[in-house]
Amino acid sequence: MAVLPAAHPAVRRITGLGCSERIEIVPIRPGAVNGESHPGTYARDPGPGPDPDLNHVDVAHVHFGYDYLNPESARDVIEYLSRAGVPMVLTVHDIVYPSHEDARPHRSHTGTLVGAAAQVLTLTEVAARELWVRWGVDAMVVPHPRLLDEAEVSAAIRASRHLRAPGDVVVGVLLERMGENIEGPELLDLLAPVAAGRRGAHLRIVVESQAWRDACGEDRESGGHHLVAELAAEGGWESVRLTRYEARDLGPLLAEFAALDVCVLPYRFATHSTWLEMCRDLGVAPVLPAVGFLREQWFDRCDPDEHSGEVYDPRDPGSLTWAVHTAIDEPRSAPPRVEGADPRMVMATHERVYRAAARRREAASDVS
């Protein structure tokens, strides 16, 4: 089977590819990711014939919603796979594309992919209903599995103890890739009341390295230090630090993330978030906006009053401060994962879907 984007670390966990010894993974085609050549990403093939790379591929699994597949590439992907006669399994992560404020083009491209897929998957029941309402597709719900195994979680938690002192309160703000769906640095000012009168309050700004360098322009490093110094002076935080990570290697970030008590996800719009699952794995309380299906993803089949996670209204600055205060002062455990989210069960579900799509392809070939 082929996977797009195979290079993305979360996709391998979501798909469960690391758990199977019976499926051979083939990257769809080399292409450009953030300006670099990287396997497992899509690049348009101008040739009229099928790609020889797909000669031995039975099924392609496309994950739509990541920035690594531009919405405009949707029709190209369909044509590329169609020429090779390879059926497509589609997981819809984002109905609203995370980097484009105008959602209409993305929804159109999502509809194009949905219509061409042999099977559509998504992560929550509410997203499946949305897909049915918009495009009349009966999507299968495959819940998000854990991103980290027990050894990774244990190692991250052990290492995190060296990054904070007893009694500290550490608040993280996830600026991610600083796309149009992220409130950005201006939101950091709204968190100043959280530190007021609170001893040992620390702020961590979590941002993708390349996005931060791009945002700082020519004066990259000093511009970043200036923002940190300004926040530390005006916000009353005992310390403020940038925590930068590489998009395709989250390993070095795990200890820093595990050291957080609370992580603010300042999305202006979204559907689902892989970062919520990182919070669940590492026991970090998320503060999430009332947008998309984030609330349903985090509290799936759970009572919100019994678990961590605070929801704020992105239109009301005061609600963000209240939500962070509540997450700090009323700590609770993360909601458990829903039934079927075990990585082995996710892999087994995907494998059944792949085999069914491959059988339909074989049946169609026999008829023709």
Short mmCIF file of C-alpha atoms in Angstrom, two decimals:
data_model
loop_
_atom_site.label_atom_id
_atom_site.label_comp_id
_atom_site.label_asym_id
_atom_site.label_seq_id
_atom_site.Cartn_x
_atom_site.Cartn_y
_atom_site.Cartn_z
CA MET A 1 0.00 0.00 0.00
CA ALA A 2 1.02 3.61 -0.52
CA VAL A 3 0.62 6.40 2.03
CA LEU A 4 0.43 10.15 1.58
CA PRO A 5 2.10 11.85 3.39
CA ALA A 6 4.22 8.93 4.59
CA ALA A 7 6.85 11.37 5.85
CA HIS A 8 4.61 12.93 8.50
CA PRO A 9 5.36 11.40 11.93
CA ALA A 10 1.75 11.56 13.11
CA VAL A 11 0.42 9.82 10.01
CA ARG A 12 2.40 6.68 10.74
CA ARG A 13 0.94 6.54 14.25
CA ILE A 14 -2.60 7.40 13.16
CA THR A 15 -2.55 4.77 10.45
CA GLY A 16 -0.90 2.26 12.75
CA LEU A 17 1.75 1.43 10.17
CA GLY A 18 4.32 0.70 12.81
CA CYS A 19 2.20 -2.17 14.17
CA SER A 20 1.83 -4.24 11.02
CA GLU A 21 4.21 -6.78 9.56
CA ARG A 22 1.80 -7.73 6.78
CA ILE A 23 1.65 -4.43 4.90
CA GLU A 24 4.47 -3.05 2.80
CA ILE A 25 4.63 0.75 2.79
CA VAL A 26 5.45 2.55 -0.44
CA PRO A 27 5.80 6.36 -0.58
CA ILE A 28 3.53 7.76 -3.27
CA ARG A 29 6.20 9.92 -4.86
CA PRO A 30 9.09 12.20 -3.90
CA GLY A 31 8.13 15.84 -3.74
CA ALA A 32 8.65 19.12 -1.95
CA VAL A 33 7.89 19.58 1.73
CA ASN A 34 8.75 23.02 3.05
CA GLY A 35 11.10 23.45 0.12
CA GLU A 36 12.93 20.17 0.72
CA SER A 37 12.84 16.91 -1.18
CA HIS A 38 11.28 14.31 1.06
CA PRO A 39 9.84 10.84 0.44
CA GLY A 40 6.18 10.14 0.84
CA THR A 41 4.87 13.45 -0.43
CA TYR A 42 3.03 14.24 -3.62
CA ALA A 43 4.49 15.99 -6.64
CA ARG A 44 2.48 16.35 -9.83
CA ASP A 45 3.49 13.90 -12.55
CA PRO A 46 3.14 15.49 -15.98
CA GLY A 47 3.37 12.16 -17.80
CA PRO A 48 0.24 10.63 -19.34
CA GLY A 49 0.88 7.04 -18.27
CA PRO A 50 0.70 5.25 -14.91
CA ASP A 51 3.62 5.71 -12.58
CA PRO A 52 5.89 2.63 -12.40
CA ASP A 53 6.32 3.29 -8.67
CA LEU A 54 2.71 2.13 -8.21
CA ASN A 55 3.00 -1.11 -10.19
CA HIS A 56 2.90 -3.24 -7.05
CA VAL A 57 0.59 -1.01 -4.99
CA ASP A 58 -2.89 -2.34 -4.19
CA VAL A 59 -4.30 0.61 -2.23
CA ALA A 60 -3.33 4.22 -1.46
CA HIS A 61 -4.23 5.84 1.87
CA VAL A 62 -4.44 9.63 1.60
CA HIS A 63 -4.64 11.81 4.72
CA PHE A 64 -6.26 15.13 3.82
CA GLY A 65 -5.89 18.12 6.11
CA TYR A 66 -2.15 18.27 6.67
CA ASP A 67 -0.32 21.22 5.16
CA TYR A 68 1.87 18.78 3.26
CA LEU A 69 -0.90 18.19 0.72
CA ASN A 70 -2.15 21.45 -0.76
CA PRO A 71 -5.90 21.55 -1.39
CA GLU A 72 -5.18 22.41 -5.02
CA SER A 73 -3.42 19.05 -5.40
CA ALA A 74 -6.60 17.06 -4.74
CA ARG A 75 -7.58 16.55 -8.37
CA ASP A 76 -3.97 15.80 -9.32
CA VAL A 77 -3.77 13.08 -6.67
CA ILE A 78 -6.98 11.50 -7.97
CA GLU A 79 -5.72 11.53 -11.56
CA TYR A 80 -2.34 10.18 -10.50
CA LEU A 81 -3.85 7.19 -8.70
CA SER A 82 -6.55 6.67 -11.32
CA ARG A 83 -3.99 6.29 -14.11
CA ALA A 84 -2.41 3.48 -12.12
CA GLY A 85 -5.77 1.92 -11.27
CA VAL A 86 -5.05 2.23 -7.53
CA PRO A 87 -8.11 2.70 -5.26
CA MET A 88 -7.91 5.44 -2.65
CA VAL A 89 -8.78 5.24 1.04
CA LEU A 90 -9.23 8.77 2.40
CA THR A 91 -8.97 9.94 6.00
CA VAL A 92 -10.45 13.42 6.40
CA HIS A 93 -8.64 15.15 9.26
CA ASP A 94 -9.68 18.70 8.45
CA ILE A 95 -12.91 19.73 6.79
CA VAL A 96 -11.65 23.30 7.22
CA TYR A 97 -8.07 23.55 5.99
CA PRO A 98 -5.76 24.72 8.80
CA SER A 99 -3.75 27.21 6.74
CA HIS A 100 -6.47 28.93 4.71
CA GLU A 101 -8.89 31.36 6.31
CA ASP A 102 -11.24 31.07 3.33
CA ALA A 103 -12.71 27.60 3.88
CA ARG A 104 -14.66 27.39 0.61
CA PRO A 105 -11.83 26.21 -1.68
CA HIS A 106 -10.76 23.56 0.81
CA ARG A 107 -14.29 22.23 1.19
CA SER A 108 -14.56 21.99 -2.58
CA HIS A 109 -11.33 20.00 -2.79
CA THR A 110 -12.42 17.82 0.13
CA GLY A 111 -15.60 17.05 -1.77
CA THR A 112 -13.56 16.11 -4.83
CA LEU A 113 -11.48 13.63 -2.84
CA VAL A 114 -14.47 12.27 -0.93
CA GLY A 115 -16.28 11.57 -4.18
CA ALA A 116 -13.33 9.64 -5.60
CA ALA A 117 -12.49 7.56 -2.51
CA ALA A 118 -13.21 3.86 -2.26
CA GLN A 119 -13.66 4.38 1.50
CA VAL A 120 -13.77 7.55 3.59
CA LEU A 121 -12.56 7.57 7.20
CA THR A 122 -12.56 10.28 9.85
CA LEU A 123 -11.73 10.60 13.55
CA THR A 124 -15.01 11.49 15.30
CA GLU A 125 -18.72 10.74 15.00
CA VAL A 126 -19.56 14.42 14.62
CA ALA A 127 -17.13 14.76 11.70
CA ALA A 128 -18.71 11.71 10.07
CA ARG A 129 -22.13 13.38 10.35
CA GLU A 130 -20.73 16.54 8.78
CA LEU A 131 -19.34 14.54 5.86
CA TRP A 132 -22.74 12.90 5.38
CA VAL A 133 -24.58 16.23 5.44
CA ARG A 134 -22.17 17.93 3.04
CA TRP A 135 -21.39 15.15 0.57
CA GLY A 136 -23.69 12.23 1.34
CA VAL A 137 -20.77 9.96 2.16
CA ASP A 138 -21.03 7.27 4.83
CA ALA A 139 -17.67 7.77 6.56
CA MET A 140 -16.24 5.15 8.89
CA VAL A 141 -15.08 6.49 12.26
CA VAL A 142 -11.62 5.29 13.26
CA PRO A 143 -10.69 7.02 16.53
CA HIS A 144 -7.30 8.62 17.00
CA PRO A 145 -4.83 6.15 18.54
CA ARG A 146 -2.18 7.18 21.01
CA LEU A 147 0.77 8.93 19.41
CA LEU A 148 3.35 7.70 21.92
CA ASP A 149 4.00 4.25 23.28
CA GLU A 150 4.47 3.61 27.00
CA ALA A 151 8.26 3.73 26.79
CA GLU A 152 8.17 7.13 25.07
CA VAL A 153 5.72 8.50 27.63
CA SER A 154 7.80 7.25 30.57
CA ALA A 155 11.03 8.66 29.13
CA ALA A 156 9.43 12.04 28.43
CA ILE A 157 7.97 12.33 31.93
CA ARG A 158 11.27 11.36 33.57
CA ALA A 159 13.18 13.91 31.50
CA SER A 160 10.58 16.62 32.17
CA ARG A 161 11.32 16.55 35.91
CA HIS A 162 14.65 18.23 35.19
CA LEU A 163 12.92 21.09 33.35
CA ARG A 164 10.85 22.42 36.25
CA ALA A 165 11.07 22.86 40.01
CA PRO A 166 8.56 21.58 42.58
CA GLY A 167 5.67 24.01 42.88
CA ASP A 168 6.19 25.52 39.43
CA VAL A 169 3.24 26.19 37.15
CA VAL A 170 4.19 25.89 33.49
CA VAL A 171 1.82 27.15 30.80
CA GLY A 172 2.50 26.40 27.15
CA VAL A 173 1.08 28.17 24.12
CA LEU A 174 1.15 26.19 20.89
CA LEU A 175 1.85 28.52 17.98
CA GLU A 176 2.59 25.48 15.79
CA ARG A 177 3.35 26.68 12.23
CA MET A 178 1.80 30.11 12.83
CA GLY A 179 -0.73 29.66 10.03
CA GLU A 180 -3.87 31.69 9.46
CA ASN A 181 -5.72 29.47 11.93
CA ILE A 182 -3.44 30.43 14.85
CA GLU A 183 -4.09 33.57 16.89
CA GLY A 184 -0.36 34.20 17.04
CA PRO A 185 1.83 36.21 19.39
CA GLU A 186 -0.90 38.78 20.11
CA LEU A 187 -2.74 36.13 22.13
CA LEU A 188 0.22 35.90 24.51
CA ASP A 189 -0.66 39.30 25.99
CA LEU A 190 -4.04 37.91 27.04
CA LEU A 191 -2.30 35.43 29.33
CA ALA A 192 -0.60 38.08 31.47
CA PRO A 193 -3.33 37.92 34.18
CA VAL A 194 -2.57 34.21 34.63
CA ALA A 195 0.89 35.01 36.02
CA ALA A 196 -0.24 37.95 38.16
CA GLY A 197 0.19 37.10 41.84
CA ARG A 198 1.16 33.50 41.07
CA ARG A 199 4.62 32.42 42.22
CA GLY A 200 6.64 30.11 40.01
CA ALA A 201 4.59 30.82 36.87
CA HIS A 202 6.46 30.07 33.66
CA LEU A 203 5.46 30.52 30.02
CA ARG A 204 6.62 28.29 27.18
CA ILE A 205 5.99 29.27 23.56
CA VAL A 206 5.91 26.12 21.42
CA VAL A 207 6.52 26.84 17.74
CA GLU A 208 7.77 25.05 14.64
CA SER A 209 11.34 26.16 13.99
CA GLN A 210 11.06 27.12 10.33
CA ALA A 211 7.81 29.00 10.89
CA TRP A 212 9.42 31.03 13.66
CA ARG A 213 12.45 31.87 11.53
CA ASP A 214 10.17 32.96 8.70
CA ALA A 215 8.05 35.10 11.03
CA CYS A 216 11.05 36.91 12.50
CA GLY A 217 12.22 38.00 9.05
CA GLU A 218 15.78 39.18 8.57
CA ASP A 219 16.39 39.79 12.26
CA ARG A 220 15.43 36.24 13.15
CA GLU A 221 17.16 35.46 16.40
CA SER A 222 17.20 38.90 18.03
CA GLY A 223 13.57 39.42 17.06
CA GLY A 224 12.63 36.26 18.92
CA HIS A 225 14.65 37.20 22.00
CA HIS A 226 13.07 40.65 22.03
CA LEU A 227 9.56 39.16 22.17
CA VAL A 228 10.56 36.79 24.96
CA ALA A 229 12.13 39.58 27.02
CA GLU A 230 9.08 41.79 26.52
CA LEU A 231 6.68 39.07 27.65
CA ALA A 232 8.81 38.28 30.69
CA ALA A 233 8.93 41.95 31.72
CA GLU A 234 5.28 42.85 31.11
CA GLY A 235 3.51 39.58 31.86
CA GLY A 236 4.84 38.89 35.33
CA TRP A 237 6.11 35.46 34.33
CA GLU A 238 9.07 34.14 36.27
CA SER A 239 10.50 32.91 32.98
CA VAL A 240 9.50 32.90 29.32
CA ARG A 241 11.15 30.56 26.84
CA LEU A 242 10.77 29.64 23.21
CA THR A 243 10.46 25.90 22.66
CA ARG A 244 11.13 25.20 19.01
CA TYR A 245 10.67 21.86 17.27
CA GLU A 246 11.21 20.36 13.85
CA ALA A 247 8.02 19.44 12.01
CA ARG A 248 9.12 15.91 11.11
CA ASP A 249 10.86 15.02 14.38
CA LEU A 250 8.86 15.60 17.54
CA GLY A 251 11.13 13.42 19.68
CA PRO A 252 13.23 16.26 21.15
CA LEU A 253 10.03 18.14 22.05
CA LEU A 254 8.47 15.40 24.20
CA ALA A 255 10.19 16.21 27.50
CA GLU A 256 9.46 19.93 27.12
CA PHE A 257 5.83 19.17 26.35
CA ALA A 258 5.52 16.77 29.29
CA ALA A 259 6.82 19.53 31.58
CA LEU A 260 3.71 21.63 30.87
CA ASP A 261 0.77 21.75 33.25
CA VAL A 262 -1.45 23.42 30.67
CA CYS A 263 -1.21 23.88 26.92
CA VAL A 264 -3.24 26.55 25.13
CA LEU A 265 -4.27 25.63 21.58
CA PRO A 266 -5.08 29.07 20.13
CA TYR A 267 -6.89 27.93 16.99
CA ARG A 268 -9.13 30.42 15.22
CA PHE A 269 -10.59 27.56 13.17
CA ALA A 270 -9.90 23.83 13.04
CA THR A 271 -11.58 20.42 12.76
CA HIS A 272 -9.41 17.99 14.74
CA SER A 273 -5.96 18.35 16.32
CA THR A 274 -3.17 15.84 16.70
CA TRP A 275 -1.80 18.02 19.52
CA LEU A 276 -4.82 17.14 21.64
CA GLU A 277 -3.68 13.53 21.48
CA MET A 278 -0.18 14.58 22.52
CA CYS A 279 -1.77 16.25 25.56
CA ARG A 280 -3.71 13.07 26.33
CA ASP A 281 -0.62 10.87 26.06
CA LEU A 282 1.51 13.08 28.32
CA GLY A 283 -1.16 14.12 30.83
CA VAL A 284 -1.13 17.81 29.89
CA ALA A 285 -4.38 19.73 30.38
CA PRO A 286 -5.40 21.43 27.12
CA VAL A 287 -7.16 24.77 26.91
CA LEU A 288 -8.98 24.63 23.61
CA PRO A 289 -11.25 26.98 21.68
CA ALA A 290 -14.88 26.22 20.89
CA VAL A 291 -14.21 25.66 17.19
CA GLY A 292 -14.57 22.68 14.89
CA PHE A 293 -14.81 19.32 16.64
CA LEU A 294 -11.98 19.81 19.13
CA ARG A 295 -14.28 19.51 22.13
CA GLU A 296 -15.84 16.33 20.78
CA GLN A 297 -12.43 14.87 20.03
CA TRP A 298 -11.11 15.52 23.55
CA PHE A 299 -14.22 14.57 25.53
CA ASP A 300 -15.41 11.80 23.20
CA ARG A 301 -18.03 9.85 25.20
CA CYS A 302 -16.76 11.32 28.49
CA ASP A 303 -18.19 13.70 31.09
CA PRO A 304 -16.28 17.01 30.77
CA ASP A 305 -16.83 17.76 34.47
CA GLU A 306 -14.79 14.70 35.45
CA HIS A 307 -11.73 15.27 33.28
CA SER A 308 -9.12 17.86 32.36
CA GLY A 309 -9.58 20.20 29.43
CA GLU A 310 -11.13 23.66 29.43
CA VAL A 311 -12.97 25.21 26.50
CA TYR A 312 -12.89 28.95 25.81
CA ASP A 313 -14.68 31.25 23.39
CA PRO A 314 -12.09 32.71 20.98
CA ARG A 315 -14.31 35.79 20.59
CA ASP A 316 -14.12 36.52 24.33
CA PRO A 317 -10.58 37.29 25.60
CA GLY A 318 -11.71 36.99 29.20
CA SER A 319 -12.82 33.41 28.71
CA LEU A 320 -9.27 32.38 27.80
CA THR A 321 -7.88 33.73 31.06
CA TRP A 322 -10.65 32.03 33.01
CA ALA A 323 -10.05 28.71 31.23
CA VAL A 324 -6.30 28.73 31.94
CA HIS A 325 -6.89 29.65 35.60
CA THR A 326 -9.38 26.80 35.93
CA ALA A 327 -7.08 24.29 34.25
CA ILE A 328 -4.28 25.21 36.69
CA ASP A 329 -6.34 25.46 39.88
CA GLU A 330 -8.59 22.43 39.30
CA PRO A 331 -6.32 19.72 37.89
CA ARG A 332 -7.99 16.52 36.72
CA SER A 333 -6.95 13.48 34.73
CA ALA A 334 -7.22 13.35 30.96
CA PRO A 335 -10.23 11.60 29.42
CA PRO A 336 -9.51 7.98 28.50
CA ARG A 337 -9.37 6.98 24.88
CA VAL A 338 -12.53 5.57 23.38
CA GLU A 339 -12.97 1.90 22.60
CA GLY A 340 -11.26 1.04 19.34
CA ALA A 341 -8.43 3.56 19.76
CA ASP A 342 -5.83 0.96 20.71
CA PRO A 343 -3.10 1.10 18.02
CA ARG A 344 -3.47 -2.59 17.20
CA MET A 345 -7.22 -2.21 16.80
CA VAL A 346 -6.71 0.84 14.58
CA MET A 347 -4.25 -1.08 12.43
CA ALA A 348 -6.63 -4.04 12.21
CA THR A 349 -9.45 -1.73 11.12
CA HIS A 350 -7.28 -0.08 8.49
CA GLU A 351 -6.10 -3.44 7.23
CA ARG A 352 -9.71 -4.62 6.78
CA VAL A 353 -10.47 -1.43 4.86
CA TYR A 354 -7.38 -1.86 2.65
CA ARG A 355 -8.23 -5.48 1.85
CA ALA A 356 -11.85 -4.62 1.03
CA ALA A 357 -10.73 -1.86 -1.35
CA ALA A 358 -8.21 -4.20 -2.97
CA ARG A 359 -10.88 -6.90 -3.43
CA ARG A 360 -13.20 -4.41 -5.11
CA ARG A 361 -10.36 -3.45 -7.43
CA GLU A 362 -9.74 -7.10 -8.31
CA ALA A 363 -13.45 -7.69 -8.91
CA ALA A 364 -13.63 -4.68 -11.22
CA SER A 365 -10.59 -5.94 -13.15
CA ASP A 366 -12.17 -9.38 -13.58
CA VAL A 367 -15.36 -7.83 -14.98
CA SER A 368 -13.46 -5.66 -17.43
#
